[in-house]
Coordinates of C-alpha atoms in Angstrom, one line a residue:
X1218 CA 15.3 0.5 20.9
X1219 CA 11.4 0.8 22.4
X1220 CA 10.6 2.9 25.1
X1221 CA 6.5 2.7 26.7
X1222 CA 5.6 6.3 28.2
X1223 CA 2.7 6.1 30.6
X1224 CA -0.4 7.5 28.6
X1225 CA 0.6 4.2 26.0
X1226 CA 2.2 5.9 23.2
X1227 CA 5.4 3.3 21.8
X1228 CA 8.7 5.6 20.9
X1229 CA 11.1 4.1 18.8
X1230 CA 14.6 4.7 17.8
X1231 CA 17.8 2.9 15.4
X1232 CA 20.9 4.6 15.2
X1233 CA 22.5 5.5 12.1
X1234 CA 24.8 8.6 12.3
X1235 CA 25.3 11.3 10.6
X1236 CA 23.9 15.3 10.2
X1237 CA 20.4 14.4 9.8
X1238 CA 17.5 12.3 11.3
X1239 CA 14.1 11.9 10.1
X1240 CA 11.7 11.5 12.8
X1241 CA 8.1 11.1 12.8
X1242 CA 5.0 10.2 14.2
X1243 CA 2.9 6.6 12.6
X1244 CA -0.6 6.3 14.2
X1245 CA -2.7 3.6 13.5
X1246 CA -5.8 4.7 11.1
X1247 CA -6.1 4.6 7.2
X1248 CA -9.0 4.2 5.3
X1249 CA -9.7 0.9 6.8
X1250 CA -11.1 2.2 10.2
X1251 CA -13.3 4.6 8.4
X1252 CA -16.5 1.6 8.0
X1253 CA -18.8 4.0 10.7
X1254 CA -17.4 7.0 9.2
X1255 CA -17.8 9.0 5.3
X1256 CA -15.3 7.4 3.3
X1257 CA -12.3 9.3 2.3
X1258 CA -11.4 11.1 5.9
X1259 CA -7.7 9.9 5.6
X1260 CA -7.4 11.4 2.4
X1261 CA -8.5 14.5 3.9
X1262 CA -5.8 14.4 6.7
X1263 CA -3.3 13.3 4.2
X1264 CA -3.9 16.6 2.6
X1265 CA -4.6 18.9 5.6
X1266 CA -1.8 17.9 7.6
X1267 CA 1.6 20.2 8.5
X1268 CA -1.1 22.9 7.4
X1269 CA -2.3 26.3 10.3
X1270 CA -2.3 25.2 14.3
X1271 CA -2.5 26.1 17.6
X1272 CA 1.3 27.1 17.8
X1273 CA 1.9 27.4 13.9
X1274 CA -0.4 30.1 11.8
X1275 CA 0.7 29.0 8.4
X1276 CA 1.8 26.2 6.4
X1277 CA 4.4 28.8 6.1
X1278 CA 5.6 29.1 8.8
X1279 CA 6.2 25.9 9.2
X1280 CA 7.9 25.1 6.8
X1281 CA 10.2 28.2 7.2
X1282 CA 10.7 26.9 10.7
X1283 CA 11.7 23.8 9.5
X1284 CA 14.0 25.5 7.1
X1285 CA 16.1 27.1 10.2
X1286 CA 17.2 23.0 10.3
X1287 CA 17.4 22.5 7.4
X1288 CA 14.0 20.3 7.5
X1289 CA 11.2 18.7 5.0
X1290 CA 8.3 17.7 5.9
X1291 CA 5.5 15.2 4.5
X1292 CA 2.6 12.8 5.1
X1293 CA 1.6 9.7 3.4
X1294 CA -1.8 7.8 4.3
X1295 CA -2.1 4.6 3.6
X1296 CA -5.0 2.2 4.2
X1297 CA -4.0 0.9 7.9
X1298 CA -1.2 3.7 9.1
X1299 CA -1.1 7.5 8.3
X1300 CA 2.5 8.9 8.8
X1301 CA 3.7 12.5 9.6
X1302 CA 7.7 12.6 9.1
X1303 CA 10.1 15.3 9.5
X1304 CA 13.6 15.2 8.3
X1305 CA 16.0 17.6 9.3
X1306 CA 19.1 19.1 11.1
X1307 CA 20.0 16.7 14.7
X1308 CA 20.3 19.8 17.0
X1309 CA 16.6 20.3 16.0
X1310 CA 15.0 17.0 17.5
X1311 CA 13.3 19.2 20.2
X1312 CA 11.8 22.1 17.5
X1313 CA 10.4 18.6 15.1
X1314 CA 8.7 17.1 18.0
X1315 CA 6.7 19.9 18.9
X1316 CA 6.2 20.6 15.1
X1317 CA 5.0 17.4 15.0
X1318 CA 2.7 16.8 18.2
X1319 CA 1.2 20.6 17.4
X1320 CA 0.8 19.1 13.5
X1321 CA -1.3 15.5 15.1
X1322 CA -3.0 16.8 17.5
X1323 CA -3.4 21.0 17.4
X1324 CA -4.6 21.0 13.7
X1325 CA -6.6 24.1 13.0
X1326 CA -9.4 23.1 10.1
X1327 CA -10.1 26.0 8.6
X1328 CA -12.5 26.7 6.9
X1329 CA -10.3 27.7 4.2
X1330 CA -8.2 25.4 4.7
X1331 CA -10.9 22.7 4.5
X1332 CA -11.8 24.2 0.6
X1333 CA -9.0 23.9 -0.4
X1334 CA -8.5 20.5 0.5
X1335 CA -11.8 19.3 -1.0
X1336 CA -10.3 21.8 -4.5
X1337 CA -7.0 20.0 -4.5
X1338 CA -8.5 16.7 -4.1
X1339 CA -11.0 17.2 -6.9
X1340 CA -8.4 17.9 -9.9
X1341 CA -6.4 14.3 -8.1
X1342 CA -9.5 12.8 -8.7
X1343 CA -10.0 14.2 -12.1
X1344 CA -6.2 13.6 -12.5
X1345 CA -6.7 9.9 -11.0
X1346 CA -9.2 9.0 -14.5
X1347 CA -7.4 10.4 -16.3
X1348 CA -3.5 9.1 -16.1
X1349 CA -1.7 6.5 -18.6
X1350 CA -0.6 4.5 -15.9
X1351 CA -3.3 2.3 -15.0
X1352 CA -1.7 1.5 -11.6
X1353 CA -3.5 3.4 -8.7
X1354 CA -7.4 2.6 -10.0
X1355 CA -6.7 -1.1 -10.5
X1356 CA -4.6 -0.9 -7.0
X1357 CA -8.2 0.4 -5.6
X1358 CA -10.5 -2.4 -7.4
X1359 CA -8.7 -5.6 -6.8
X1360 CA -8.7 -4.4 -3.3
X1361 CA -12.9 -3.5 -3.4
X1362 CA -13.0 -7.0 -4.9
X1363 CA -11.0 -8.9 -2.8
X1364 CA -12.9 -7.9 0.5
X1365 CA -16.0 -6.2 -0.6
X1366 CA -17.1 -3.7 1.3
X1367 CA -14.9 -4.5 4.7
X1368 CA -11.3 -2.5 5.8
X1369 CA -8.9 -3.1 3.3
X1370 CA -11.2 -3.1 0.6
X1371 CA -12.3 0.4 1.3
X1372 CA -12.0 2.7 -0.4
X1373 CA -8.3 4.7 0.0
X1374 CA -9.7 7.5 -2.0
X1375 CA -11.9 10.1 -1.0
X1376 CA -15.3 9.6 -3.0
X1377 CA -16.4 12.5 -5.1
X1378 CA -19.9 12.6 -3.4
X1379 CA -18.0 13.2 0.5
X1380 CA -16.0 16.1 -0.1
X1381 CA -18.3 17.9 0.3
X1382 CA -19.7 16.2 3.2
X1383 CA -16.3 16.2 5.3
X1384 CA -16.5 18.9 7.2
X1385 CA -14.1 20.0 11.2
X1386 CA -17.0 18.4 12.7
X1387 CA -16.7 14.9 10.7
X1388 CA -13.0 14.9 11.2
X1389 CA -12.9 16.0 14.9
X1390 CA -14.6 13.0 15.8
X1391 CA -13.1 10.7 13.2
X1392 CA -9.5 11.9 14.8
X1393 CA -11.0 11.3 18.7
X1394 CA -11.2 7.8 18.0
X1395 CA -8.3 7.4 16.2
X1396 CA -5.6 9.6 17.5
X1397 CA -5.2 8.2 20.5
X1398 CA -1.5 7.6 22.2
X1399 CA -1.8 4.3 22.4
X1400 CA -2.3 4.4 18.3
X1401 CA 0.5 5.6 18.3
X1402 CA 4.6 5.9 17.5
X1403 CA 7.9 7.7 17.4
X1404 CA 9.8 6.6 16.2
X1405 CA 13.2 8.4 15.0
X1406 CA 16.7 7.5 13.2
X1407 CA 19.9 8.9 13.9
X1408 CA 19.3 10.0 17.3
X1409 CA 20.0 9.3 20.8
X1410 CA 17.1 7.1 21.7
X1411 CA 17.2 8.9 25.8
X1412 CA 17.5 12.9 24.1
X1413 CA 14.1 11.6 21.6
X1414 CA 11.8 9.8 24.5
X1415 CA 12.5 13.5 26.8
X1416 CA 11.1 14.9 23.9
X1417 CA 7.9 12.5 24.1
X1418 CA 7.6 13.4 27.1
X1419 CA 7.6 17.0 27.4
X1420 CA 5.7 17.5 24.5
X1421 CA 3.3 14.5 23.8
X1422 CA 2.7 13.6 27.8
X1423 CA -0.4 14.9 28.7
X1424 CA -1.0 16.7 25.5
X1425 CA -4.6 18.1 25.0
X1426 CA -5.7 17.9 21.7
X1427 CA -7.9 20.4 19.7
X1428 CA -10.8 17.5 19.9
X1429 CA -10.9 17.0 24.0
X1430 CA -9.7 13.8 25.0
X1431 CA -13.4 11.8 25.2
X1432 CA -14.2 8.9 25.4
X1433 CA -13.6 7.0 22.4
X1434 CA -16.5 4.2 21.5
X1435 CA -16.6 3.7 17.8
X1436 CA -12.9 1.9 17.0
X1437 CA -13.1 -0.5 14.4
X1438 CA -11.7 -3.5 14.9
X1439 CA -13.0 -5.5 12.3
X1440 CA -10.2 -8.4 10.9
X1441 CA -10.2 -8.1 7.0
X1442 CA -12.7 -10.5 5.1
X1443 CA -11.9 -12.1 2.2
X1444 CA -13.9 -12.2 0.0
X1445 CA -12.9 -12.8 -3.5
X1446 CA -14.9 -11.1 -6.8
X1447 CA -15.0 -8.8 -9.7
X1448 CA -14.8 -5.0 -10.0
X1449 CA -15.1 -3.7 -13.9
X1450 CA -14.2 -0.8 -15.2
X1451 CA -15.5 -0.5 -19.2
X1452 CA -14.1 2.7 -20.6
X1453 CA -12.3 4.1 -23.6
X1454 CA -9.0 3.9 -23.1
X1455 CA -7.8 5.0 -26.6
X1456 CA -7.2 8.3 -26.2
X1457 CA -5.0 8.3 -23.0
X1458 CA -1.6 9.4 -24.5
X1459 CA -0.1 12.6 -22.8
X1460 CA 2.0 13.7 -26.3
X1461 CA 2.5 13.1 -29.7
X1462 CA 3.0 9.8 -29.7
X1463 CA -0.2 8.1 -29.4
X1464 CA -0.6 5.3 -26.9
X1465 CA -2.3 2.0 -27.8
X1466 CA -5.3 1.1 -26.9
X1467 CA -4.8 -1.3 -23.6
X1468 CA -7.2 -3.5 -21.1
X1469 CA -6.2 -3.6 -18.0
X1470 CA -6.8 -7.3 -15.8
X1471 CA -5.9 -7.5 -12.6
X1472 CA -6.1 -11.3 -11.2
X1473 CA -4.7 -11.8 -7.1
X1474 CA -5.3 -14.0 -4.8
X1475 CA -5.9 -13.8 -0.8
X1476 CA -1.9 -14.7 0.2
X1477 CA -0.6 -14.0 3.8
X1478 CA -0.4 -11.0 6.6
X1479 CA 2.8 -10.3 7.7
X1480 CA 2.6 -10.9 11.2
X1481 CA 2.8 -14.0 9.6
X1482 CA 5.2 -16.9 9.0
X1483 CA 4.2 -17.2 5.1
X1484 CA 5.1 -13.7 4.8
X1485 CA 8.4 -14.6 3.8
X1486 CA 7.6 -18.0 1.3
X1487 CA 4.8 -14.9 -0.5
X1488 CA 7.9 -12.5 -0.8
X1489 CA 9.9 -14.7 -2.3
X1490 CA 7.3 -16.2 -4.6
X1491 CA 6.5 -12.4 -5.5
X1492 CA 10.2 -11.9 -6.4
X1493 CA 10.5 -14.8 -8.4
X1494 CA 8.0 -13.7 -10.9
X1495 CA 8.9 -10.4 -11.0
X1496 CA 7.4 -8.5 -14.4
X1497 CA 7.5 -5.2 -15.4
X1498 CA 6.8 -3.6 -19.1
X1499 CA 6.7 -5.3 -22.6
X1500 CA 9.9 -2.2 -23.2
X1501 CA 13.4 -3.1 -23.2
X1502 CA 11.9 -7.0 -21.9
X1503 CA 14.8 -8.7 -22.8
X1504 CA 14.4 -11.2 -21.3
X1505 CA 17.5 -13.6 -20.1
X1506 CA 20.1 -11.7 -22.8
X1507 CA 19.5 -8.4 -20.3
X1508 CA 19.4 -10.9 -17.0
X1509 CA 15.9 -11.2 -16.4
X1510 CA 14.6 -14.3 -15.6
X1511 CA 12.1 -13.8 -14.1
X1512 CA 8.9 -16.2 -14.7
X1513 CA 6.6 -13.3 -15.9
X1514 CA 9.7 -12.0 -18.6
X1515 CA 10.9 -15.5 -19.2
X1516 CA 7.2 -17.3 -20.0
X1517 CA 4.9 -14.2 -20.2
X1518 CA 6.5 -11.6 -22.1
X1519 CA 9.4 -13.4 -24.3
X1520 CA 7.0 -15.9 -26.0
X1521 CA 3.7 -13.9 -26.3
X1522 CA 5.3 -10.2 -28.2
X1523 CA 1.5 -9.0 -27.9
X1524 CA 1.8 -7.9 -24.3
X1525 CA 2.5 -4.4 -22.8
X1526 CA 2.6 -5.5 -19.5
X1527 CA 3.0 -8.5 -16.5
X1528 CA 3.2 -7.5 -13.5
X1529 CA 3.6 -9.7 -9.7
X1530 CA 2.7 -7.6 -7.0
X1531 CA 2.6 -8.8 -3.0
X1532 CA 0.4 -6.2 -1.0
X1533 CA -0.1 -7.3 3.2
X1534 CA -1.6 -5.9 6.2
X1535 CA -2.1 -6.9 9.7
X1536 CA -4.4 -10.1 8.8
X1537 CA -5.1 -10.6 5.4
X1538 CA -2.1 -10.5 2.1
X1539 CA -2.7 -10.0 -1.6
X1540 CA -0.8 -11.9 -4.0
X1541 CA -1.5 -10.7 -7.3
X1542 CA -0.1 -10.2 -11.7
X1543 CA -1.4 -6.9 -13.4
X1544 CA -1.7 -8.0 -17.6
X1545 CA -1.7 -5.6 -19.8
X1546 CA -3.0 -6.3 -24.0
X1547 CA -5.5 -4.9 -26.7
X1548 CA -8.7 -4.9 -25.7
X1549 CA -8.9 -7.9 -29.0
X1550 CA -6.4 -10.1 -27.0
X1551 CA -8.5 -10.3 -23.5
X1552 CA -9.4 -13.6 -23.4
X1553 CA -5.7 -14.7 -24.2
X1554 CA -4.4 -12.9 -21.2
X1555 CA -6.3 -14.1 -18.9
X1556 CA -5.7 -17.5 -19.8
X1557 CA -2.1 -17.0 -19.8
X1558 CA -2.3 -15.4 -16.3
X1559 CA -4.2 -17.9 -14.9
X1560 CA -2.1 -20.5 -16.5
X1561 CA 0.8 -18.5 -14.6
X1562 CA -0.9 -18.8 -10.9
X1563 CA -1.6 -22.4 -11.6
X1564 CA 2.4 -23.1 -12.4
X1565 CA 3.3 -21.5 -9.2
X1566 CA 2.6 -25.3 -8.0
X1567 CA 4.7 -26.8 -9.8
X1568 CA 8.2 -27.8 -9.4
X1569 CA 10.1 -24.6 -8.3
X1570 CA 14.3 -24.9 -9.8
X1571 CA 17.4 -24.4 -6.9
X1572 CA 19.0 -21.8 -9.7
X1573 CA 15.4 -20.0 -10.0
X1574 CA 14.8 -20.0 -6.0
X1575 CA 17.9 -19.2 -5.1
X1576 CA 18.6 -16.1 -7.4
X1577 CA 14.7 -14.8 -6.4
X1578 CA 16.2 -15.1 -2.5
X1579 CA 18.7 -14.0 -3.6
X1580 CA 17.4 -10.7 -5.6
X1581 CA 15.2 -9.7 -2.1
X1582 CA 17.8 -9.8 0.0
X1583 CA 19.4 -7.3 -1.8
X1584 CA 16.7 -5.4 -2.4
X1585 CA 15.9 -5.2 1.2
X1586 CA 19.2 -4.6 2.2
X1587 CA 19.7 -1.4 -1.1
X1588 CA 16.5 -0.1 0.4
X1589 CA 17.9 -0.2 4.1
X1590 CA 20.5 2.4 2.6
X1591 CA 18.2 4.9 2.9
X1592 CA 17.0 7.0 6.5
X1593 CA 13.2 7.3 5.1
X1594 CA 13.3 3.6 4.9
X1595 CA 14.8 2.6 8.1
X1596 CA 12.1 4.8 10.2
X1597 CA 9.1 3.7 8.5
X1598 CA 10.6 -0.1 8.5
X1599 CA 11.0 0.9 12.1
X1600 CA 7.7 2.8 12.5
X1601 CA 5.3 0.3 10.9
X1602 CA 7.0 -2.6 12.4
X1603 CA 6.9 -1.5 16.2
X1604 CA 2.8 -0.3 15.5
X1605 CA 2.0 -3.3 14.4
X1606 CA 4.4 -5.6 17.0
X1607 CA 6.0 -3.5 19.7
X1608 CA 9.3 -4.8 17.8
X1609 CA 11.2 -4.3 14.7
X1610 CA 12.9 -7.5 12.8
X1611 CA 16.4 -6.2 12.4
X1612 CA 18.0 -6.6 8.2
X1613 CA 19.9 -9.6 9.2
X1614 CA 17.1 -11.9 10.7
X1615 CA 15.2 -11.1 8.2
X1616 CA 17.8 -12.4 5.3
X1617 CA 17.6 -15.6 7.3
X1618 CA 14.1 -16.5 7.7
X1619 CA 15.1 -15.6 3.5
X1620 CA 17.2 -17.9 3.4
X1621 CA 15.8 -20.7 4.8
X1622 CA 12.9 -20.6 2.6
X1623 CA 12.5 -23.5 0.6
X1624 CA 10.8 -25.2 -2.7
X1625 CA 8.5 -26.9 -0.6
X1626 CA 7.4 -23.1 1.3
X1627 CA 6.0 -21.7 -2.3
X1628 CA 4.8 -25.4 -2.7
X1629 CA 3.0 -25.2 0.6
X1630 CA 1.5 -21.5 -0.1
X1631 CA 1.1 -21.5 -3.4
X1632 CA -1.1 -24.8 -3.0
X1633 CA -3.2 -23.0 0.8
X1634 CA -3.2 -19.4 -1.9
X1635 CA -5.3 -21.1 -4.9
X1636 CA -8.6 -22.9 -3.2
X1637 CA -9.3 -18.9 -2.6
X1638 CA -12.0 -17.6 -5.2
X1639 CA -10.3 -15.0 -7.4
X1640 CA -10.0 -11.5 -7.4
X1641 CA -10.1 -9.6 -10.6
X1642 CA -10.2 -6.0 -11.5
X1643 CA -11.1 -5.1 -15.4
X1644 CA -10.7 -1.7 -17.2
X1645 CA -10.8 -0.7 -20.9
X1646 CA -12.6 -2.2 -23.1
X1647 CA -13.4 -5.7 -21.4
X1648 CA -16.3 -7.1 -24.9
X1649 CA -14.0 -9.6 -24.8
X1650 CA -13.4 -10.4 -21.0
X1651 CA -14.4 -14.3 -20.1
X1652 CA -16.8 -14.2 -17.1
X1653 CA -15.5 -14.4 -13.6
X1654 CA -17.3 -17.9 -13.2
X1655 CA -14.8 -19.2 -15.9
X1656 CA -11.9 -17.3 -14.7
X1657 CA -12.4 -18.6 -11.8
X1658 CA -13.0 -22.6 -12.7
X1659 CA -10.0 -22.1 -15.1
X1660 CA -7.5 -20.8 -11.6
X1661 CA -8.8 -24.6 -10.8
X1662 CA -8.3 -26.5 -13.2
X1663 CA -5.0 -28.4 -13.9
X1664 CA -3.6 -26.3 -16.9
X1665 CA -5.1 -22.9 -16.2
X1666 CA -7.0 -22.6 -18.9
X1667 CA -10.9 -21.7 -20.0
X1668 CA -13.1 -24.4 -20.2
X1669 CA -12.9 -26.2 -23.3
X1670 CA -16.8 -25.2 -24.3
X1671 CA -16.0 -21.5 -23.4
X1672 CA -12.8 -21.9 -26.0
X1673 CA -15.0 -23.0 -28.9
X1674 CA -18.0 -20.6 -28.4
X1675 CA -17.3 -17.7 -27.5

């Protein structure tokens, strides 16, 4: 159920029986909105969340208040949303909504807290570059390549050079524009709707933010512009092992193409396609005997023992989407790895077996229903859908849409996708990496092979 308050704030709830509830504020604000600001503000706000506020003198006081109701709190910032959430005993709903309103609208942002956040962010950035798993780094790179210098291509992590530049004044300037009631949803799972609306009226209607309620003037409403392109980072990956067993030196490649936004009808066929591609790491890539029937297991990991990873990902936003495949192998095999991955993209447009399609659809439905067993996941689903569309598609409606996907739908969306320029992210030893032009040519050829001249004279 959804109720819109006089100030534009939406209150959404979903019944779920039990002693505990999950309640939170989702705000249409993220790294994609930082075009006119210093990059990294959302990263700062995520780290500063649940610190001292007008009512609570410290983070410890907030945690003690929540402890009385068996509660825990969390804040997550993404490219398009920031989410403040609390799970607690349903009897403490008033306290929880009061706390959320205070944390979002009345943070103190003291000099000491900002300094501690700077240190935490520097440490996180250092850790990001040293991790054996380069997934978060590659995801950043592929977005930067696909949407060069705009919206979802803007950096989700604060660049090191900006850590000293972001202060209370910069944060307040940003918050004044983006933390407005019309960009917020108060979502709750496990409570009565009327009760949540009452609490919202009490604590969020007419609440004066600490930065004042002046007119918003710098709200970025730009629509994502897919550009395609390549982002390369030459990096020595020979010593990323955390323990005594050395991890082999790998080069990581991610190739992506524009898919569709989650508001379009094509979103469901793309979700089925992503499930059909599947994939994972080569460790335990036991193939059909272990029930691993997705294409990246059958066609890639089972046939090419030297590949360490081949995984499909689908990122979707309200105005665009990106379907990509991440692959890892020894630096000497990079050229062949790129050829194999581009061939998989080409094969997506070919015949889709009935058994393969039904398996992917069943797997997608089962994953959807399994995830929605969890109360925090239902909360996020409710909040994000209401924030984007003012309504929520229920699980059985989504399952019905998944069931309707035909092989012709898959072929149609893939054909549309293959007409775009690719986005490429490459990390590691890139000596043998084909040029961007060669990758683009391979994706537009019938078999996904690199041009013959390139293979002869490499």
